[in-house]
mmCIF file of C-alpha atoms in Angstrom:
data_model
loop_
_atom_site.group_PDB
_atom_site.id
_atom_site.type_symbol
_atom_site.label_atom_id
_atom_site.label_comp_id
_atom_site.label_asym_id
_atom_site.label_seq_id
_atom_site.Cartn_x
_atom_site.Cartn_y
_atom_site.Cartn_z
ATOM 1 C CA MET W 1 0.000 0.000 0.000
ATOM 2 C CA SER W 2 1.713 3.191 -1.061
ATOM 3 C CA THR W 3 -0.599 5.750 -2.599
ATOM 4 C CA LEU W 4 0.203 8.666 -0.268
ATOM 5 C CA GLN W 5 2.139 11.398 -2.007
ATOM 6 C CA HIS W 6 4.252 14.216 -0.512
ATOM 7 C CA ILE W 7 3.897 13.073 3.088
ATOM 8 C CA ASP W 8 7.103 14.159 4.827
ATOM 9 C CA PRO W 9 7.259 13.295 8.526
ATOM 10 C CA GLU W 10 8.679 15.978 10.787
ATOM 11 C CA CYS W 11 11.540 15.235 13.176
ATOM 12 C CA GLU W 12 12.900 16.890 16.272
ATOM 13 C CA ASN W 13 16.157 16.062 18.015
ATOM 14 C CA GLN W 14 15.951 15.073 21.657
ATOM 15 C CA ASP W 15 18.499 15.525 24.446
ATOM 16 C CA ALA W 16 17.090 12.641 26.487
ATOM 17 C CA ASP W 17 19.544 9.807 26.972
ATOM 18 C CA SER W 18 19.152 6.873 24.602
ATOM 19 C CA ILE W 19 16.723 8.642 22.252
ATOM 20 C CA GLU W 20 18.429 9.870 19.083
ATOM 21 C CA THR W 21 15.413 11.301 17.314
ATOM 22 C CA VAL W 22 11.654 11.569 17.716
ATOM 23 C CA ILE W 23 9.792 11.291 14.412
ATOM 24 C CA LEU W 24 6.341 12.854 14.274
ATOM 25 C CA PRO W 25 4.322 11.134 11.537
ATOM 26 C CA ARG W 26 2.509 13.160 8.919
ATOM 27 C CA THR W 27 -1.082 12.295 8.111
ATOM 28 C CA GLY W 28 -2.659 11.708 4.714
ATOM 29 C CA ASP W 29 -5.538 9.644 3.448
ATOM 30 C CA ILE W 30 -6.272 6.906 0.949
ATOM 31 C CA GLY W 31 -9.892 7.610 0.201
ATOM 32 C CA ASN W 32 -11.394 8.802 3.512
ATOM 33 C CA PHE W 33 -9.046 6.524 5.466
ATOM 34 C CA GLU W 34 -6.238 8.140 7.468
ATOM 35 C CA VAL W 35 -2.658 6.956 7.153
ATOM 36 C CA HIS W 36 0.163 8.180 9.419
ATOM 37 C CA ARG W 37 3.638 7.976 7.853
ATOM 38 C CA ALA W 38 6.777 7.935 10.025
ATOM 39 C CA LEU W 39 9.351 6.628 7.531
ATOM 40 C CA PRO W 40 11.024 7.881 5.465
ATOM 41 C CA SER W 41 11.474 11.215 7.252
ATOM 42 C CA ARG W 42 13.577 14.316 6.717
ATOM 43 C CA ASP W 43 16.201 13.328 9.262
ATOM 44 C CA ARG W 44 16.018 9.559 9.127
ATOM 45 C CA GLN W 45 15.481 7.452 6.034
ATOM 46 C CA MET W 46 15.773 3.990 7.568
ATOM 47 C CA ILE W 47 15.752 2.036 10.835
ATOM 48 C CA GLY W 48 17.650 -1.146 10.003
ATOM 49 C CA PRO W 49 15.991 -2.370 6.785
ATOM 50 C CA PHE W 50 12.727 -0.493 7.528
ATOM 51 C CA ILE W 51 12.519 2.291 4.944
ATOM 52 C CA PHE W 52 8.769 2.933 4.962
ATOM 53 C CA TRP W 53 6.299 2.909 7.862
ATOM 54 C CA ASP W 54 2.581 3.632 7.588
ATOM 55 C CA GLN W 55 0.044 3.308 10.381
ATOM 56 C CA MET W 56 -3.216 2.549 8.592
ATOM 57 C CA GLY W 57 -6.157 3.793 10.644
ATOM 58 C CA PRO W 58 -7.805 2.943 12.899
ATOM 59 C CA GLY W 59 -10.680 3.673 10.591
ATOM 60 C CA GLU W 60 -14.263 2.635 10.027
ATOM 61 C CA PHE W 61 -16.117 2.074 6.769
ATOM 62 C CA LEU W 62 -19.817 2.375 6.078
ATOM 63 C CA THR W 63 -21.628 -0.401 4.245
ATOM 64 C CA GLY W 64 -20.370 -0.535 0.671
ATOM 65 C CA GLN W 65 -17.110 1.229 1.459
ATOM 66 C CA GLY W 66 -13.557 0.013 1.945
ATOM 67 C CA VAL W 67 -9.945 0.304 0.840
ATOM 68 C CA ASP W 68 -9.226 0.222 -2.890
ATOM 69 C CA VAL W 69 -5.528 0.398 -3.715
ATOM 70 C CA ARG W 70 -5.396 -0.385 -7.423
ATOM 71 C CA PRO W 71 -2.602 -2.467 -8.962
ATOM 72 C CA HIS W 72 0.777 -0.760 -8.718
ATOM 73 C CA PRO W 73 4.432 -1.874 -9.058
ATOM 74 C CA HIS W 74 7.371 -2.317 -6.689
ATOM 75 C CA ILE W 75 11.075 -3.117 -7.046
ATOM 76 C CA GLY W 76 13.957 -3.606 -4.597
ATOM 77 C CA LEU W 77 11.961 -4.129 -1.400
ATOM 78 C CA SER W 78 9.732 -6.387 0.657
ATOM 79 C CA THR W 79 6.365 -5.156 1.930
ATOM 80 C CA VAL W 80 5.232 -6.312 5.380
ATOM 81 C CA THR W 81 1.523 -5.954 6.136
ATOM 82 C CA TYR W 82 0.313 -6.572 9.696
ATOM 83 C CA LEU W 83 -3.227 -5.908 10.932
ATOM 84 C CA PHE W 84 -4.634 -5.323 14.413
ATOM 85 C CA SER W 85 -8.232 -5.390 13.193
ATOM 86 C CA GLY W 86 -10.162 -5.835 9.971
ATOM 87 C CA THR W 87 -9.150 -7.568 6.767
ATOM 88 C CA LEU W 88 -7.434 -6.747 3.484
ATOM 89 C CA ASP W 89 -7.391 -8.754 0.258
ATOM 90 C CA HIS W 90 -4.028 -9.008 -1.510
ATOM 91 C CA LYS W 91 -3.618 -9.976 -5.180
ATOM 92 C CA ASP W 92 -0.398 -9.875 -7.172
ATOM 93 C CA SER W 93 1.194 -10.673 -10.512
ATOM 94 C CA LEU W 94 2.435 -14.031 -9.208
ATOM 95 C CA GLY W 95 -1.169 -15.204 -8.962
ATOM 96 C CA SER W 96 -1.377 -14.800 -5.181
ATOM 97 C CA ASP W 97 -4.876 -14.127 -3.836
ATOM 98 C CA MET W 98 -4.895 -13.927 -0.033
ATOM 99 C CA ARG W 99 -7.029 -12.305 2.646
ATOM 100 C CA ILE W 100 -5.027 -11.059 5.609
ATOM 101 C CA LYS W 101 -6.770 -10.909 8.990
ATOM 102 C CA ALA W 102 -5.851 -9.450 12.357
ATOM 103 C CA GLY W 103 -2.561 -10.885 13.646
ATOM 104 C CA ASP W 104 -1.522 -12.348 10.292
ATOM 105 C CA VAL W 105 1.443 -11.187 8.217
ATOM 106 C CA ASN W 106 1.744 -10.773 4.457
ATOM 107 C CA LEU W 107 5.348 -10.608 3.244
ATOM 108 C CA MET W 108 5.690 -9.697 -0.416
ATOM 109 C CA THR W 109 9.181 -9.534 -1.893
ATOM 110 C CA ALA W 110 9.288 -7.372 -5.004
ATOM 111 C CA GLY W 111 12.914 -7.916 -5.984
ATOM 112 C CA GLN W 112 13.244 -7.393 -9.743
ATOM 113 C CA GLY W 113 9.585 -6.381 -9.987
ATOM 114 C CA ILE W 114 6.049 -7.233 -8.914
ATOM 115 C CA THR W 115 2.576 -5.725 -9.234
ATOM 116 C CA HIS W 116 -0.096 -5.980 -6.548
ATOM 117 C CA SER W 117 -3.400 -4.579 -5.351
ATOM 118 C CA GLU W 118 -4.997 -4.307 -1.903
ATOM 119 C CA ARG W 119 -8.732 -4.019 -1.432
ATOM 120 C CA THR W 120 -11.511 -4.596 1.043
ATOM 121 C CA GLY W 121 -13.368 -7.746 -0.007
ATOM 122 C CA GLN W 122 -16.833 -7.425 -1.528
ATOM 123 C CA ASP W 123 -18.306 -9.682 1.149
ATOM 124 C CA ILE W 124 -16.824 -7.465 3.892
ATOM 125 C CA ARG W 125 -18.459 -4.399 2.293
ATOM 126 C CA GLN W 126 -21.928 -5.855 2.857
ATOM 127 C CA THR W 127 -21.862 -4.493 6.428
ATOM 128 C CA PRO W 128 -19.919 -1.735 8.239
ATOM 129 C CA SER W 129 -16.276 -2.694 8.844
ATOM 130 C CA ASP W 130 -13.043 -1.372 10.242
ATOM 131 C CA MET W 131 -9.301 -1.663 9.660
ATOM 132 C CA PHE W 132 -6.211 -0.888 11.701
ATOM 133 C CA GLY W 133 -2.681 -1.980 10.944
ATOM 134 C CA ILE W 134 0.889 -1.239 9.944
ATOM 135 C CA GLN W 135 2.378 -1.535 6.507
ATOM 136 C CA SER W 136 6.144 -1.274 6.258
ATOM 137 C CA TRP W 137 8.746 -1.734 3.569
ATOM 138 C CA LEU W 138 12.095 -3.454 4.036
ATOM 139 C CA ALA W 139 14.861 -2.338 1.685
ATOM 140 C CA LEU W 140 16.558 -5.427 0.306
ATOM 141 C CA PRO W 141 20.339 -5.765 0.675
ATOM 142 C CA GLN W 142 22.062 -4.812 -2.558
ATOM 143 C CA LYS W 143 22.890 -8.399 -3.500
ATOM 144 C CA TYR W 144 19.177 -9.287 -3.266
ATOM 145 C CA GLU W 145 17.636 -6.201 -4.892
ATOM 146 C CA GLU W 146 17.020 -8.136 -8.111
ATOM 147 C CA THR W 147 15.907 -11.368 -6.471
ATOM 148 C CA THR W 148 12.959 -13.349 -7.826
ATOM 149 C CA PRO W 149 9.605 -11.924 -6.622
ATOM 150 C CA ASP W 150 7.816 -13.899 -3.929
ATOM 151 C CA PHE W 151 4.787 -13.787 -1.632
ATOM 152 C CA ALA W 152 4.281 -15.514 1.720
ATOM 153 C CA HIS W 153 1.346 -15.396 4.128
ATOM 154 C CA THR W 154 1.879 -16.336 7.788
ATOM 155 C CA ASP W 155 -1.049 -17.015 10.098
ATOM 156 C CA LYS W 156 -0.878 -15.425 13.542
ATOM 157 C CA SER W 157 -0.895 -18.881 15.149
ATOM 158 C CA ALA W 158 2.551 -19.575 13.659
ATOM 159 C CA MET W 159 4.255 -16.611 15.364
ATOM 160 C CA PRO W 160 5.589 -16.957 18.915
ATOM 161 C CA GLU W 161 3.409 -15.223 21.515
ATOM 162 C CA LEU W 162 5.185 -14.595 24.808
ATOM 163 C CA GLU W 163 4.012 -13.335 28.192
ATOM 164 C CA TYR W 164 6.062 -12.373 31.233
ATOM 165 C CA GLU W 165 5.367 -10.070 34.213
ATOM 166 C CA GLY W 166 2.892 -7.674 32.643
ATOM 167 C CA VAL W 167 4.318 -7.949 29.121
ATOM 168 C CA LYS W 168 2.727 -9.669 26.140
ATOM 169 C CA ALA W 169 4.686 -9.866 22.899
ATOM 170 C CA ARG W 170 4.269 -11.392 19.459
ATOM 171 C CA VAL W 171 7.471 -12.017 17.505
ATOM 172 C CA ILE W 172 6.675 -10.958 13.947
ATOM 173 C CA MET W 173 10.275 -11.086 12.727
ATOM 174 C CA GLY W 174 13.497 -11.893 14.536
ATOM 175 C CA THR W 175 13.988 -13.309 18.025
ATOM 176 C CA LEU W 176 12.806 -12.392 21.524
ATOM 177 C CA TRP W 177 13.506 -14.289 24.755
ATOM 178 C CA GLY W 178 14.861 -17.229 22.797
ATOM 179 C CA GLN W 179 11.787 -17.524 20.542
ATOM 180 C CA THR W 180 12.221 -16.923 16.804
ATOM 181 C CA SER W 181 9.581 -16.049 14.222
ATOM 182 C CA PRO W 182 9.242 -18.390 11.232
ATOM 183 C CA ILE W 183 9.106 -15.379 8.911
ATOM 184 C CA GLN W 184 12.396 -15.100 7.046
ATOM 185 C CA SER W 185 14.070 -11.891 5.937
ATOM 186 C CA PHE W 186 17.120 -11.100 3.800
ATOM 187 C CA CYS W 187 19.025 -9.464 6.676
ATOM 188 C CA ASP W 188 18.890 -9.252 10.468
ATOM 189 C CA THR W 189 15.452 -7.835 11.263
ATOM 190 C CA LEU W 190 13.574 -7.244 14.520
ATOM 191 C CA TYR W 191 9.826 -6.633 14.516
ATOM 192 C CA LEU W 192 7.717 -7.063 17.676
ATOM 193 C CA ASP W 193 4.133 -6.340 18.712
ATOM 194 C CA VAL W 194 4.322 -5.530 22.458
ATOM 195 C CA GLN W 195 1.602 -4.812 25.019
ATOM 196 C CA LEU W 196 2.365 -3.579 28.540
ATOM 197 C CA GLU W 197 0.069 -3.465 31.514
ATOM 198 C CA GLN W 198 -0.042 -0.136 33.357
ATOM 199 C CA GLY W 199 3.331 0.187 35.076
ATOM 200 C CA GLY W 200 4.697 -2.731 33.055
ATOM 201 C CA ILE W 201 8.344 -2.722 31.992
ATOM 202 C CA PHE W 202 9.939 -4.011 28.784
ATOM 203 C CA GLU W 203 13.654 -4.190 28.044
ATOM 204 C CA VAL W 204 14.324 -3.707 24.338
ATOM 205 C CA PRO W 205 16.723 -6.316 22.912
ATOM 206 C CA ASP W 206 20.164 -4.713 22.608
ATOM 207 C CA ASP W 207 21.714 -7.197 20.173
ATOM 208 C CA THR W 208 20.068 -5.443 17.212
ATOM 209 C CA GLU W 209 22.138 -2.693 15.586
ATOM 210 C CA GLU W 210 19.373 -0.144 14.889
ATOM 211 C CA ARG W 211 16.096 0.038 16.808
ATOM 212 C CA ALA W 212 13.020 2.200 17.235
ATOM 213 C CA LEU W 213 9.802 2.196 19.251
ATOM 214 C CA TYR W 214 6.404 3.135 17.902
ATOM 215 C CA PRO W 215 3.785 3.408 20.700
ATOM 216 C CA MET W 216 0.257 3.523 19.285
ATOM 217 C CA GLY W 217 -1.701 3.599 22.513
ATOM 218 C CA GLY W 218 -0.611 4.778 25.955
ATOM 219 C CA ALA W 219 2.338 6.964 26.946
ATOM 220 C CA VAL W 220 5.743 5.387 27.578
ATOM 221 C CA GLU W 221 8.646 6.393 29.793
ATOM 222 C CA VAL W 222 12.247 5.943 28.638
ATOM 223 C CA ASN W 223 15.040 6.953 31.027
ATOM 224 C CA GLY W 224 12.646 9.084 33.040
ATOM 225 C CA THR W 225 11.263 10.977 30.038
ATOM 226 C CA ARG W 226 7.626 10.590 29.033
ATOM 227 C CA TYR W 227 6.677 10.157 25.379
ATOM 228 C CA GLU W 228 3.126 10.302 24.088
ATOM 229 C CA PRO W 229 1.879 7.754 21.538
ATOM 230 C CA MET W 230 1.809 8.203 17.772
ATOM 231 C CA GLN W 231 5.491 9.037 17.348
ATOM 232 C CA MET W 232 8.555 6.986 16.473
ATOM 233 C CA LEU W 233 11.388 6.955 19.021
ATOM 234 C CA VAL W 234 14.744 6.182 17.401
ATOM 235 C CA LEU W 235 17.067 4.555 19.957
ATOM 236 C CA ARG W 236 20.804 4.906 20.317
ATOM 237 C CA PRO W 237 22.624 1.807 19.011
ATOM 238 C CA ARG W 238 23.374 -0.862 21.605
ATOM 239 C CA ASP W 239 22.103 1.191 24.561
ATOM 240 C CA LYS W 240 20.176 -0.742 27.185
ATOM 241 C CA ILE W 241 16.645 0.632 26.846
ATOM 242 C CA VAL W 242 13.921 0.012 29.398
ATOM 243 C CA VAL W 243 10.395 1.107 28.475
ATOM 244 C CA LYS W 244 7.729 1.641 31.131
ATOM 245 C CA ALA W 245 3.987 2.041 30.634
ATOM 246 C CA CYS W 246 3.174 5.316 32.389
ATOM 247 C CA ASP W 247 -0.434 5.734 33.545
ATOM 248 C CA ALA W 248 -2.289 3.347 31.241
ATOM 249 C CA PRO W 249 -1.645 0.134 29.303
ATOM 250 C CA VAL W 250 0.636 0.540 26.297
ATOM 251 C CA HIS W 251 0.509 -0.999 22.840
ATOM 252 C CA MET W 252 3.698 -0.455 20.839
ATOM 253 C CA MET W 253 5.738 -1.843 17.993
ATOM 254 C CA VAL W 254 9.497 -2.460 18.179
ATOM 255 C CA LEU W 255 11.353 -2.367 14.863
ATOM 256 C CA GLY W 256 14.904 -2.454 13.597
ATOM 257 C CA GLY W 257 17.756 -4.562 12.325
ATOM 258 C CA GLU W 258 21.226 -4.305 10.848
ATOM 259 C CA ALA W 259 22.158 -1.021 9.197
ATOM 260 C CA ALA W 260 21.693 -0.825 5.437
ATOM 261 C CA ASP W 261 24.636 -1.597 3.164
ATOM 262 C CA GLY W 262 24.531 1.847 1.573
ATOM 263 C CA PRO W 263 21.992 4.576 0.805
ATOM 264 C CA ARG W 264 18.754 3.902 -1.020
ATOM 265 C CA HIS W 265 16.834 5.957 -3.541
ATOM 266 C CA ILE W 266 13.052 6.090 -3.206
ATOM 267 C CA TRP W 267 10.706 7.221 -5.939
ATOM 268 C CA TRP W 268 6.995 6.412 -5.690
ATOM 269 C CA ASN W 269 6.833 2.642 -5.067
ATOM 270 C CA PHE W 270 10.406 1.957 -6.136
ATOM 271 C CA VAL W 271 13.368 1.460 -3.781
ATOM 272 C CA HIS W 272 16.871 0.757 -5.055
ATOM 273 C CA SER W 273 20.558 1.558 -4.599
ATOM 274 C CA SER W 274 20.730 2.592 -8.272
ATOM 275 C CA LYS W 275 18.993 5.686 -9.676
ATOM 276 C CA ASP W 276 19.312 4.215 -13.163
ATOM 277 C CA ARG W 277 17.408 1.112 -12.060
ATOM 278 C CA ILE W 278 14.581 3.283 -10.767
ATOM 279 C CA GLU W 279 14.468 5.123 -14.102
ATOM 280 C CA GLN W 280 14.205 1.753 -15.824
ATOM 281 C CA ALA W 281 11.322 0.773 -13.519
ATOM 282 C CA LYS W 282 9.517 4.007 -14.411
ATOM 283 C CA ASP W 283 9.860 3.229 -18.113
ATOM 284 C CA ASP W 284 8.776 -0.382 -17.580
ATOM 285 C CA TRP W 285 5.577 0.629 -15.770
ATOM 286 C CA ARG W 286 4.798 3.362 -18.294
ATOM 287 C CA ALA W 287 5.281 0.884 -21.160
ATOM 288 C CA GLY W 288 3.285 -1.931 -19.529
ATOM 289 C CA ARG W 289 6.244 -4.275 -19.086
ATOM 290 C CA PHE W 290 5.398 -5.264 -15.503
ATOM 291 C CA ASP W 291 3.305 -8.416 -15.225
ATOM 292 C CA PRO W 292 -0.361 -7.606 -14.465
ATOM 293 C CA VAL W 293 -2.414 -8.600 -11.434
ATOM 294 C CA GLN W 294 -4.727 -11.423 -12.405
ATOM 295 C CA ASN W 295 -8.445 -10.580 -12.298
ATOM 296 C CA ASP W 296 -7.843 -6.909 -11.523
ATOM 297 C CA GLU W 297 -7.857 -4.778 -14.653
ATOM 298 C CA GLU W 298 -7.335 -1.380 -13.012
ATOM 299 C CA PHE W 299 -3.949 0.200 -12.339
ATOM 300 C CA ILE W 300 -2.354 3.332 -10.873
ATOM 301 C CA PRO W 301 -0.663 5.418 -13.592
ATOM 302 C CA LEU W 302 2.934 6.542 -13.137
ATOM 303 C CA PRO W 303 2.918 9.887 -11.273
ATOM 304 C CA GLU W 304 3.854 12.977 -13.267
ATOM 305 C CA SER W 305 6.581 13.920 -10.794
#
């Protein structure tokens, strides 16, 4: 999902220990549905392999309404879609046709090129519905930027769910407390869904090179400083970080991984280490050389700028 244009998150530097930067997401919409974008931002392009971060919703749809992201292309990245509520139907040029539900993960690797669409199912539109989730992009390491496209769906039951002293966590990618997600990535990646009871404490794994927190509900305290939800807290590398739920339960995401092997260029839905490769992708989409999404005739034209 990537139809927001010209959304540039604002950043402000913080003096608090262990917090490098606080990213304030900018808000746009995809057809009466709010999306809050934290990455990429002016001061920080990536956190580990995470180069794009959209909070989708929470939003509600009237009967007959829903999300309609028409077929569009990607290169050089993997998209990770994770829902807290609602559903979304994914179709792509590989022939994949999969409904993602709350707690599930869709991992689509674009590599040398893929086309996909994301829509609310027609059966779901028969009654009012809602949707809330995160869609992120992982920039592929340079040696895998032109890998063969792939799609994998993982049911929530396959991901480790851990609980300890007021903390509940689902391991989406990577390892926590000795439990490893079955979802594979092309580089070291950490992605956790964490819930804290009021006053609960969570120690962020410090064996991951780059890390950030994204609290969505409830204020958190880091090193004695309070941070409200709906902002991304970029952590200092290797620091021991303890997060406390202040005066209410907290729901937050933990993200990160090894630093990228060089800068990336981003244009529309294309991510790559080579500007020339992005220009080629533009020409390929304009000329209709990307494979189409089966049973979805619409498409998003190449932007003018």
